[in-house]
Coordinates of C-alpha atoms and ligand atoms in Angstrom, one line a residue:
X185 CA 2.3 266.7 94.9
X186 CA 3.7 265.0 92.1
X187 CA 5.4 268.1 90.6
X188 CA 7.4 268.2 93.9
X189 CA 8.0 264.7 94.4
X190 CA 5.7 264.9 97.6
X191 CA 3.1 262.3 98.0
X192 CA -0.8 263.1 99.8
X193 CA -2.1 261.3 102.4
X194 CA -5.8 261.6 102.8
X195 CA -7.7 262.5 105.8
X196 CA -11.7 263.1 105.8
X197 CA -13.1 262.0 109.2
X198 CA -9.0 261.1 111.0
X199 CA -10.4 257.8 113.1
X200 CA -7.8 255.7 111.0
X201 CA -7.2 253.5 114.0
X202 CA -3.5 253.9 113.1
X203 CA -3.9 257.4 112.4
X204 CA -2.9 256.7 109.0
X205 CA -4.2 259.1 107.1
X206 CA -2.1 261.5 108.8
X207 CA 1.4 260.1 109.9
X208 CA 3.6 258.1 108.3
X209 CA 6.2 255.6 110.3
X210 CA 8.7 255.6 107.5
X211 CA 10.7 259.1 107.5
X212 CA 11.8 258.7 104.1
X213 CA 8.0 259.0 103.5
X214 CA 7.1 262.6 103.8
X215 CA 4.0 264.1 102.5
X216 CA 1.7 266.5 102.5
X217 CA -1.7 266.2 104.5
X218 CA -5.1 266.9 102.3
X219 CA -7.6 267.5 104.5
X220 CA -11.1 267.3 103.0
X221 CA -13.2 268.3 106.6
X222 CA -14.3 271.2 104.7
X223 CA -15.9 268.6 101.8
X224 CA -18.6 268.3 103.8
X225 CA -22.0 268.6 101.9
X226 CA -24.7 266.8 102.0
X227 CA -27.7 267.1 99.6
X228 CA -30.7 264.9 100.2
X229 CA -33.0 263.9 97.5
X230 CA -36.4 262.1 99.4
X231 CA -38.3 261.6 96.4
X232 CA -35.5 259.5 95.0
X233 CA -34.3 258.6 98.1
X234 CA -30.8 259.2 96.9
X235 CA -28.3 261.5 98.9
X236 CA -24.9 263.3 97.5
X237 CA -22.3 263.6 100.2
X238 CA -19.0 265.0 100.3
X239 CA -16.1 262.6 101.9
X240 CA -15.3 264.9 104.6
X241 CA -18.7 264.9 106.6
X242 CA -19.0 262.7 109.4
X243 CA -21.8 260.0 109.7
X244 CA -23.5 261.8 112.5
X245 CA -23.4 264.8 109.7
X246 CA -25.3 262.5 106.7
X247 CA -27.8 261.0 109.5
X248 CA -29.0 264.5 110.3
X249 CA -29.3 265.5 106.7
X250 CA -31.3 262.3 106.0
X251 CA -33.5 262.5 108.9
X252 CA -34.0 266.4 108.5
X253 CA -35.3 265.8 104.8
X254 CA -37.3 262.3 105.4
X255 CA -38.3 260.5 108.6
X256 CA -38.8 257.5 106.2
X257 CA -35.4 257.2 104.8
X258 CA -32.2 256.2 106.8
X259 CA -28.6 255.6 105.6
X260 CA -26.8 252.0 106.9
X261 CA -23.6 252.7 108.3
X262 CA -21.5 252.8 111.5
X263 CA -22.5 253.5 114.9
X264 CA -19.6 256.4 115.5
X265 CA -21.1 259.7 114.9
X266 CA -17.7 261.4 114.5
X267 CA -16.6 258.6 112.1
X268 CA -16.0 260.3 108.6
X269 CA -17.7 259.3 105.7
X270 CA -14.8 259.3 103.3
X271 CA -12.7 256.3 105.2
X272 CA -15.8 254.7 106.3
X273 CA -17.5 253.9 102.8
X274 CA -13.7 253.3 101.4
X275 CA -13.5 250.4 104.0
X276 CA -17.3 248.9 103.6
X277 CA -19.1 250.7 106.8
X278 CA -21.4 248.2 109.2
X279 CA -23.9 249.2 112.1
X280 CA -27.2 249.0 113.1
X281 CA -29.3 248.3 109.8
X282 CA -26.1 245.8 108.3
X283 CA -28.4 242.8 109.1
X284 CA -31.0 243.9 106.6
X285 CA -29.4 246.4 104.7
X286 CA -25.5 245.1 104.2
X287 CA -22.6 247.5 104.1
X288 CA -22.6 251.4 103.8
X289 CA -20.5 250.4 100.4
X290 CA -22.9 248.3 99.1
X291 CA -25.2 251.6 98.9
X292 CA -22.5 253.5 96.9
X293 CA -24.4 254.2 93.1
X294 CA -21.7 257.3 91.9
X295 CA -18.7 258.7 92.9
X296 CA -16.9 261.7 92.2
X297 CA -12.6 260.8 92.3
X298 CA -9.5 262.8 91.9
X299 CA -7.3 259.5 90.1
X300 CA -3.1 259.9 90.4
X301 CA -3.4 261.5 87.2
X302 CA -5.1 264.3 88.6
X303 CA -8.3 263.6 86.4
X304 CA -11.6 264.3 87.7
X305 CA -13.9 261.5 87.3
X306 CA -17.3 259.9 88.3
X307 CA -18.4 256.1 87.5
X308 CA -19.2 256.7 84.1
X309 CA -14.9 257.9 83.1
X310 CA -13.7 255.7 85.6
X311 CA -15.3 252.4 84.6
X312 CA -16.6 249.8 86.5
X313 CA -13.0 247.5 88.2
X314 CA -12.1 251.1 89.9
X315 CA -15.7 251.9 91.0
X316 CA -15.5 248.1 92.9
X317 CA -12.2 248.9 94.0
X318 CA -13.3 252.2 96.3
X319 CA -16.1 250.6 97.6
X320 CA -14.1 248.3 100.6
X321 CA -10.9 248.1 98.9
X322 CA -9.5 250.6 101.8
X323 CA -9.1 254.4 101.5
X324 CA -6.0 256.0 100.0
X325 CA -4.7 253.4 97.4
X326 CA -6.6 254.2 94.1
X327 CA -7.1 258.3 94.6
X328 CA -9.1 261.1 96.4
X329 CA -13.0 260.1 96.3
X330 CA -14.5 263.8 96.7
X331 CA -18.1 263.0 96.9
X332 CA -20.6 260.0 96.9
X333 CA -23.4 259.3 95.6
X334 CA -25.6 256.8 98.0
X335 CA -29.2 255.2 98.1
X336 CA -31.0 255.5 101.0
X337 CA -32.9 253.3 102.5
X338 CA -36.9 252.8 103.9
X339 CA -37.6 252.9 108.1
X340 CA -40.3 253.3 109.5
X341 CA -41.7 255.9 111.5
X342 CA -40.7 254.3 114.7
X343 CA -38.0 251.8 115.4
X344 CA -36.9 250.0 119.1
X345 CA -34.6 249.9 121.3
X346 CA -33.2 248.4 124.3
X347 CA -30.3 247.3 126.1
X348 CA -30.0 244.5 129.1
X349 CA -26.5 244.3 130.9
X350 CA -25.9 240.9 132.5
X351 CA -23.3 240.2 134.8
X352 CA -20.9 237.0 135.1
X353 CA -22.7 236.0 138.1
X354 CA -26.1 236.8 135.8
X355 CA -24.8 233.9 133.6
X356 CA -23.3 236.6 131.2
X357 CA -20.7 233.9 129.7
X358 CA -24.2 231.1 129.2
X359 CA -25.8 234.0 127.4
X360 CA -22.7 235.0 125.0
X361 CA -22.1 231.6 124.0
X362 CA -26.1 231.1 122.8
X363 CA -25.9 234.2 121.8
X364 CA -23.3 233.5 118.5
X365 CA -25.5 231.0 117.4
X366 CA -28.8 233.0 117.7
X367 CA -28.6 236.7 116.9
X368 CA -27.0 236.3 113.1
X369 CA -29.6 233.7 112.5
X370 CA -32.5 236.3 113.8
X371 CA -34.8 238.4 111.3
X372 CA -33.0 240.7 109.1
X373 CA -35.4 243.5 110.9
X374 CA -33.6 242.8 114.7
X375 CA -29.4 243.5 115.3
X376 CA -28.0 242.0 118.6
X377 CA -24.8 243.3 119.5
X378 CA -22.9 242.3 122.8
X379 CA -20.4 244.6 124.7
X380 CA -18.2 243.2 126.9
X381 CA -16.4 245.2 129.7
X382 CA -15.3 244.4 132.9
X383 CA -17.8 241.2 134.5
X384 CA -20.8 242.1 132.3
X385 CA -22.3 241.7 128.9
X386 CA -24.1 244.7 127.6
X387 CA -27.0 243.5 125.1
X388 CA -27.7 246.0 122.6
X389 CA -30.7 245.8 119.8
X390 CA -32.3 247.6 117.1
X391 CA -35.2 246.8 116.2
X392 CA -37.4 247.9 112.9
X393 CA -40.5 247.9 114.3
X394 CA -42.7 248.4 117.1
X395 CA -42.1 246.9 120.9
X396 CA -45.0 243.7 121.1
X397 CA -43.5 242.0 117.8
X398 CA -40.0 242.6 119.4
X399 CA -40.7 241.0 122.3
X400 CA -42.9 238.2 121.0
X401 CA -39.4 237.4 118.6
X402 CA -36.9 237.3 121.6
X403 CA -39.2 235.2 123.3
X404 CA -39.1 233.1 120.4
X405 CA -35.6 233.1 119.7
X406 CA -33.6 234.1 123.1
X407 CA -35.8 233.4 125.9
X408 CA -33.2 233.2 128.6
X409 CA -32.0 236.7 128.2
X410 CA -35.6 237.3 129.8
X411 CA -36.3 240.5 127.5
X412 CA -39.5 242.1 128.8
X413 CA -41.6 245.2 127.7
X414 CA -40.3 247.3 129.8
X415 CA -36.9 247.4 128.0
X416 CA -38.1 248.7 125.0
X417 CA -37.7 252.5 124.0
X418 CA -39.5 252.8 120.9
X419 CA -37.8 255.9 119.0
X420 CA -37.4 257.6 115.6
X421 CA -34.4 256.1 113.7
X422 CA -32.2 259.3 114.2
X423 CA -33.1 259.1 118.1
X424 CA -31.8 255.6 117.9
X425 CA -28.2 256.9 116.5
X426 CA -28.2 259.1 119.2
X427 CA -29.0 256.0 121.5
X428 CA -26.3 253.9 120.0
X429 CA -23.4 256.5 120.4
X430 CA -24.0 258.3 123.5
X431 CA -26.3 255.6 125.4
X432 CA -29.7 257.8 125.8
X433 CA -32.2 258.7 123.3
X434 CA -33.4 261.8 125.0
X435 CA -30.3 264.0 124.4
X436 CA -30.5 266.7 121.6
X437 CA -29.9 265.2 117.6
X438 CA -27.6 268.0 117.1
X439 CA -25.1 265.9 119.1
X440 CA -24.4 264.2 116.0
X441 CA -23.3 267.3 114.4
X442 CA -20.3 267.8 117.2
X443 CA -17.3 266.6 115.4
X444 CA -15.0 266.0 118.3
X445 CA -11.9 266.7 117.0
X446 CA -9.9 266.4 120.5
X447 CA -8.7 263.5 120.2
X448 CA -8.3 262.8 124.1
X449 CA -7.0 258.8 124.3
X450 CA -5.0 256.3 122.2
X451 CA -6.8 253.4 120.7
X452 CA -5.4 249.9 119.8
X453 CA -7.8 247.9 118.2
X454 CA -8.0 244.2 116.7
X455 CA -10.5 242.1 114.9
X456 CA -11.7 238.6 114.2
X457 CA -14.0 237.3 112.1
X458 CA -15.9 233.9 114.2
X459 CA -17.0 231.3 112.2
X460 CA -18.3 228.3 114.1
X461 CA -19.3 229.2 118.0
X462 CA -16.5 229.6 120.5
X463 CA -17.1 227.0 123.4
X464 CA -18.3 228.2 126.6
X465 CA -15.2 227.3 128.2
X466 CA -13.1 229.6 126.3
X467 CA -15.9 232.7 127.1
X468 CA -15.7 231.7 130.6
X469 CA -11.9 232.4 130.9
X470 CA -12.2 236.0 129.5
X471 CA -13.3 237.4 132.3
X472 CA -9.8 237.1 133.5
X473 CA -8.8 239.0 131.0
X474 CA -11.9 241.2 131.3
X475 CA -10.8 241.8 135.1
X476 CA -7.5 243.2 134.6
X477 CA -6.9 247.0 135.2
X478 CA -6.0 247.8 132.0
X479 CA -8.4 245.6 130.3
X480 CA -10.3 247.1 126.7
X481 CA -13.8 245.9 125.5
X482 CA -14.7 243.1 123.4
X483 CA -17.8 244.1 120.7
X484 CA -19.5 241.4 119.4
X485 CA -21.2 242.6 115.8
X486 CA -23.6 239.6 114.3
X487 CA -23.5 238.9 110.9
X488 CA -26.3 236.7 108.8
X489 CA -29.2 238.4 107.1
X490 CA -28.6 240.9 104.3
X491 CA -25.0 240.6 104.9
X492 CA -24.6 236.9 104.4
X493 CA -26.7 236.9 100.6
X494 CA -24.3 239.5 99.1
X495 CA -21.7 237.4 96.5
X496 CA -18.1 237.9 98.4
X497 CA -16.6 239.6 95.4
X498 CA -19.6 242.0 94.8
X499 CA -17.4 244.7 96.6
X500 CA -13.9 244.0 97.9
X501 CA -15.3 243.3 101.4
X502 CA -15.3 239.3 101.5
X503 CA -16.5 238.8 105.2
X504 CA -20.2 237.7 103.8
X505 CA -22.2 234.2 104.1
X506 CA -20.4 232.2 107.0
X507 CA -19.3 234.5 109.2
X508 CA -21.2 234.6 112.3
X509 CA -20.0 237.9 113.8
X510 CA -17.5 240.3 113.9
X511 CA -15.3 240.4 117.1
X512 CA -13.7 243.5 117.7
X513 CA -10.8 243.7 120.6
X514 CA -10.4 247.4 121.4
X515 CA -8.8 249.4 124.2
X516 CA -8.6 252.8 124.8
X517 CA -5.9 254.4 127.6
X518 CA -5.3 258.4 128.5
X519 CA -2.1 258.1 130.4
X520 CA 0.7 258.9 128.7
X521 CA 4.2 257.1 128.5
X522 CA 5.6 253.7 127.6
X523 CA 4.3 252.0 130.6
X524 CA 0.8 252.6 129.9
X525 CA 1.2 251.7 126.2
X526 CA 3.1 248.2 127.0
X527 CA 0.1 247.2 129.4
X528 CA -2.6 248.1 126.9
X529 CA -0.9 246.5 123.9
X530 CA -0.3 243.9 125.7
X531 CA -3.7 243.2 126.3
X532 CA -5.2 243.2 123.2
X533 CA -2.1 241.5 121.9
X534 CA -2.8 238.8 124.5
X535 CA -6.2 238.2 124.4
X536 CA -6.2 238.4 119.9
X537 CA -3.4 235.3 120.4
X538 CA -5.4 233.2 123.3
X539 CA -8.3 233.8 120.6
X540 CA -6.8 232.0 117.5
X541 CA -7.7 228.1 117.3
X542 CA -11.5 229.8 117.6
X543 CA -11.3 232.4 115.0
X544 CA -11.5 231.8 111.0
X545 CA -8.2 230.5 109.4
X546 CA -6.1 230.3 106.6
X547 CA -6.1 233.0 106.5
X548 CA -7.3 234.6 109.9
X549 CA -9.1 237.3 108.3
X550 CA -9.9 241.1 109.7
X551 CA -12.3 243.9 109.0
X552 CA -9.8 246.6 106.9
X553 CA -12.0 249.2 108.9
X554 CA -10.5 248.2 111.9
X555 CA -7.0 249.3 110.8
X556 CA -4.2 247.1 112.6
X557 CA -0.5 247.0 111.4
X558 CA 0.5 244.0 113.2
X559 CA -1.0 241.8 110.6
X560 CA 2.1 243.7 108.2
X561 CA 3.3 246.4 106.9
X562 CA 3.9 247.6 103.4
X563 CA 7.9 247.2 101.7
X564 CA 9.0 249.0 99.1
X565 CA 10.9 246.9 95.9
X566 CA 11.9 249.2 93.2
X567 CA 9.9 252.4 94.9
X568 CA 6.8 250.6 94.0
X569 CA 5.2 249.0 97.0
X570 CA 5.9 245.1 97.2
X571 CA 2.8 243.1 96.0
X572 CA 4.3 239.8 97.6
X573 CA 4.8 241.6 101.1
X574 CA 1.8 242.9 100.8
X575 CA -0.2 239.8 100.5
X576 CA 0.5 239.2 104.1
X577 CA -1.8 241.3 105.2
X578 CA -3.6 242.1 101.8
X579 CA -5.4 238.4 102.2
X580 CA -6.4 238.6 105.9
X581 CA -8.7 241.9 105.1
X582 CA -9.7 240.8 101.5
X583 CA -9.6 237.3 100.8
X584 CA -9.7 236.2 97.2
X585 CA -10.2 239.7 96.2
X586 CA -6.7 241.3 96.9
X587 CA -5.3 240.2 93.8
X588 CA -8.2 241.8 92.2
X589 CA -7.7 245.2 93.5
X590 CA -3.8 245.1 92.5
X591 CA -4.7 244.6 89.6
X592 CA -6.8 247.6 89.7
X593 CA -4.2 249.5 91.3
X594 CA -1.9 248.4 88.4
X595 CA -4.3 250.0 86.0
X596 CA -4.7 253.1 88.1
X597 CA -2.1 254.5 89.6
X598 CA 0.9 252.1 88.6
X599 CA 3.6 254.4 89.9
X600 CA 2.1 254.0 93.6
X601 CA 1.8 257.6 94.1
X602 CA -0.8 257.2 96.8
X603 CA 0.6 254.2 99.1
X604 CA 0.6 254.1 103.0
X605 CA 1.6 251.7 105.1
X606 CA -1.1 249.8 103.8
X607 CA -2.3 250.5 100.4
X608 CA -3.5 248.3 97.6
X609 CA 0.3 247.9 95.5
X610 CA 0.1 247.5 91.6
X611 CA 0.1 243.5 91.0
X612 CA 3.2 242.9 88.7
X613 CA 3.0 242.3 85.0
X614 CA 3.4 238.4 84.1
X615 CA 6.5 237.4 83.1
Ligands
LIG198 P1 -9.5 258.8 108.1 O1 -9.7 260.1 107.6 O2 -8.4 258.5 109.1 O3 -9.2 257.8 106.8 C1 -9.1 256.4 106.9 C2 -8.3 255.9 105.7 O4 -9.0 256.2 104.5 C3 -6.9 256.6 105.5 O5 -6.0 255.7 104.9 C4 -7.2 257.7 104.6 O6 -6.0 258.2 103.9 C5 -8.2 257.1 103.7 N1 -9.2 258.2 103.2 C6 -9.9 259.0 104.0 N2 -10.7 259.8 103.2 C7 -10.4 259.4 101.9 C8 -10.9 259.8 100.7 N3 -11.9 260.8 100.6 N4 -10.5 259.3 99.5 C9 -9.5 258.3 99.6 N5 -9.0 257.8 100.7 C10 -9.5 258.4 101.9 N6 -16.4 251.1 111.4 C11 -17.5 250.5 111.1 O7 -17.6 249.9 110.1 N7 -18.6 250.6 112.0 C12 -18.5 251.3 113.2 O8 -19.5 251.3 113.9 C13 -17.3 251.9 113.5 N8 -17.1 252.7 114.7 C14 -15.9 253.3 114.9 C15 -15.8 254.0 116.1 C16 -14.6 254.7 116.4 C17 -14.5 255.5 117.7 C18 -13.5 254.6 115.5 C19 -12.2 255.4 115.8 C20 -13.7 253.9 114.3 C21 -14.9 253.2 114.0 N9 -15.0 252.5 112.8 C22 -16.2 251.9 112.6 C23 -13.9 252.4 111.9 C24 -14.0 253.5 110.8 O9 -15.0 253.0 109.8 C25 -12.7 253.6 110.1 O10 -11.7 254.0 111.0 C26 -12.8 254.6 108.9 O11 -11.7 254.3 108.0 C27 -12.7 256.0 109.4 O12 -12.9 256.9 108.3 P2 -12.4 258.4 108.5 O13 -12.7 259.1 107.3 O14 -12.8 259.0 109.8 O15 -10.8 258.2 108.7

């Protein structure tokens, strides 16, 4: 690429939820397209409970290669099956075991990277500022990670499950609002996550352990969701992936190896990071939004436990101790044409500004994972992407740590030969 002036974008799993790993909105920006699906295996080690894993398998890849080597060992990561492992663990990663295990990143111990020079190196040769910077810094900026080393983590033999749907007239919008303060507050061992999608709110937990302690602790804690025995499904951990991503735990585990590559529906997705409960009030009105015909979801992700006693600038993701949850606006449309994409945009567009005295501030920040150019766009000064621009979206994704991973980016790859409309740009030298 660099012999023929032609840059590389990077593609492993393609669920960039601006697709960009594989277009580019600036024509004077071609390049060429290295796709690493074939990069894609996975070698378990379940004495050590370590795992190699090449960037281009999916998750629902690595979580069968766990599983088939160890019922007792899991890996922490997303809830999308398809989701590939190479953007994921460049952006930090969070699912079912974040609340006692942290970030998919924060599990990274080696990694195997092609740098702009086109050197080969691991975490040894490529020192300790670029090893941070891949792990949440965002894919594409600082080179092609191949492979990754991770350390797996203990489950035990079987895990529950269960999911409640309560409707508005259920007192859905009562239960969301105690819900923010409860469920990051909760034992590390039990994840609460709300859906929200047309007049109901979809309950959905993981729980490491066995049905009577699960139910004893939402009696405890969360009472009026009236949780009972017979919600629980208590499962292996790999039948609980299979749970989370296509809603039933009996369907085959080799689901998770289909790596649905028809892409069938455009996505526009937004994010929030909450910080002190939103008022009732403010719940309450969204089923307006909720009610409209081309209304998304709303997925509430809580925080607290493992994720809130990581130091912010232990990886370049900085969303750690007070943040409540993670609120994810996201809607997904199959009809083609302008019309359709107005009305959807629209939507989330609408609903992410009603959102904002509620949200966290100065800046209101985002999960980079969660891709969204409408908090900016990359400029170029001197063909070297613009570090000033750049901070106007660089600080809403990474806080304090943005200036950090220029600096990196300086060290790295100082001619910005992998950039995007996003990427990390080199901080400039001190005058
Ligand atoms: P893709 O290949 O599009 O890459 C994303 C970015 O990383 C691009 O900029 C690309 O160039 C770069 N990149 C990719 N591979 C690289 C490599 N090997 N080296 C260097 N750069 C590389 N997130 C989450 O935390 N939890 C979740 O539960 C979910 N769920 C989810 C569901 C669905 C349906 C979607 C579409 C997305 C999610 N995500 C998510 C977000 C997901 O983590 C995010 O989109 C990842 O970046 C996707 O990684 P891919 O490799 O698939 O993307």
């Amino acid at each position: 690429g660099r012999r023929h002036g032609v840059r590389v974008r990077v593609r492993s799993g393609g669920h960039d939820y601006e697709g960009l790993s594989y277009l580019s909105l600036d024509p004077r920006e071609p390049f060429a397209l290295l796709d690493l699906a074939a990069l894609r295996a996975v070698r378990v080690d379940p004495a050590r409970a370590e795992a190699w894993v090449g960037s281009g398998a999916t998750l629902g890849e690595l979580y069968y290669a766990v599983a088939a080597a160890s019922r007792a060992l899991a890996f922490p990561a997303g809830v999308c099956p398809t989701v590939g492992v190479g953007g994921h663990l460049s952006g930090g990663g969070f699912g079912t075991l974040m609340r006692r295990y942290g970030l998919a990143a924060d599990h990274v111990l080696d990694a195997v990277l092609v740098d702009a020079s086109g050197r080969l190196l691991n975490r040894t040769t490529m020192g300790e500022d670029l090893f941070w910077a891949i792990r949440g810094g965002g894919g594409e900026s600082f080179g092609v990670v191949l492979s990754w080393k991770l350390r797996l983590v203990r489950v035990p033999a079987l895990v529950t499950v269960f999911t409640i749907r309560r409707s508005r007239k259920q007192s859905a919008t009562h239960l969301i609002a105690k819900w923010q303060e409860i469920a990051p507050a909760l034992p590390p061992d039990l994840y609460l996550r709300v859906y929200v999608r047309n007049q109901d709110a979809q309950f959905q937990s993981l729980f490491l352990g066995r049905c009577d302690r699960l139910v004893s602790l939402m009696r405890a804690h969360f009472s009026d969701l009236g949780m009972v025995r017979a919600d629980c499904e208590e499962i292996t951990w790999i039948q609980s992936t299979v749970y989370f991503a296509f809603h039933s735990s009996s369907k085959p585990l080799e689901l998770l190896l289909d790596r649905g590559t028809k892409p069938d529906s455009y996505v526009k997705a937004k994010s929030d990071y909450v910080q002190v409960p939103i008022p009732w009030h403010v719940w309450e009105s969204t089923w307006t939004w909720l009610a409209k015909q081309e209304a998304g979801i709303l997925i509430l992700d809580p925080y607290g436990g493992r994720m809130g006693r990581v130091a912010p600038s232990a990886t370049p993701f900085p969303h750690r101790k007070g943040n409540l949850y993670n609120l994810q606006y996201y809607s997904s449309w199959s009809e083609n044409g302008t019309d359709a994409f107005d009305k959807h945009m629209a939507w989330v567009r609408g609903l992410y500004k009603q959102m904002e005295p509620y949200v966290s501030k100065n800046p209101r920040t985002g999960y980079v994972n969660y891709r969204d150019l409408d908090l900016g766009r990359n400029e170029l000064g001197d063909n070297v992407t613009s570090y000033a621009k750049a901070k106007v979206w660089g600080e809403k994704y990474f806080k304090g740590n943005f200036e950090r991973l220029a600096a990196v980016k300086a060290m790295v790859d100082p001619d910005d030969f992998f950039r995007n409309e996003q990427s990390i740009p080199p901080l400039p030298a001190a005058k």
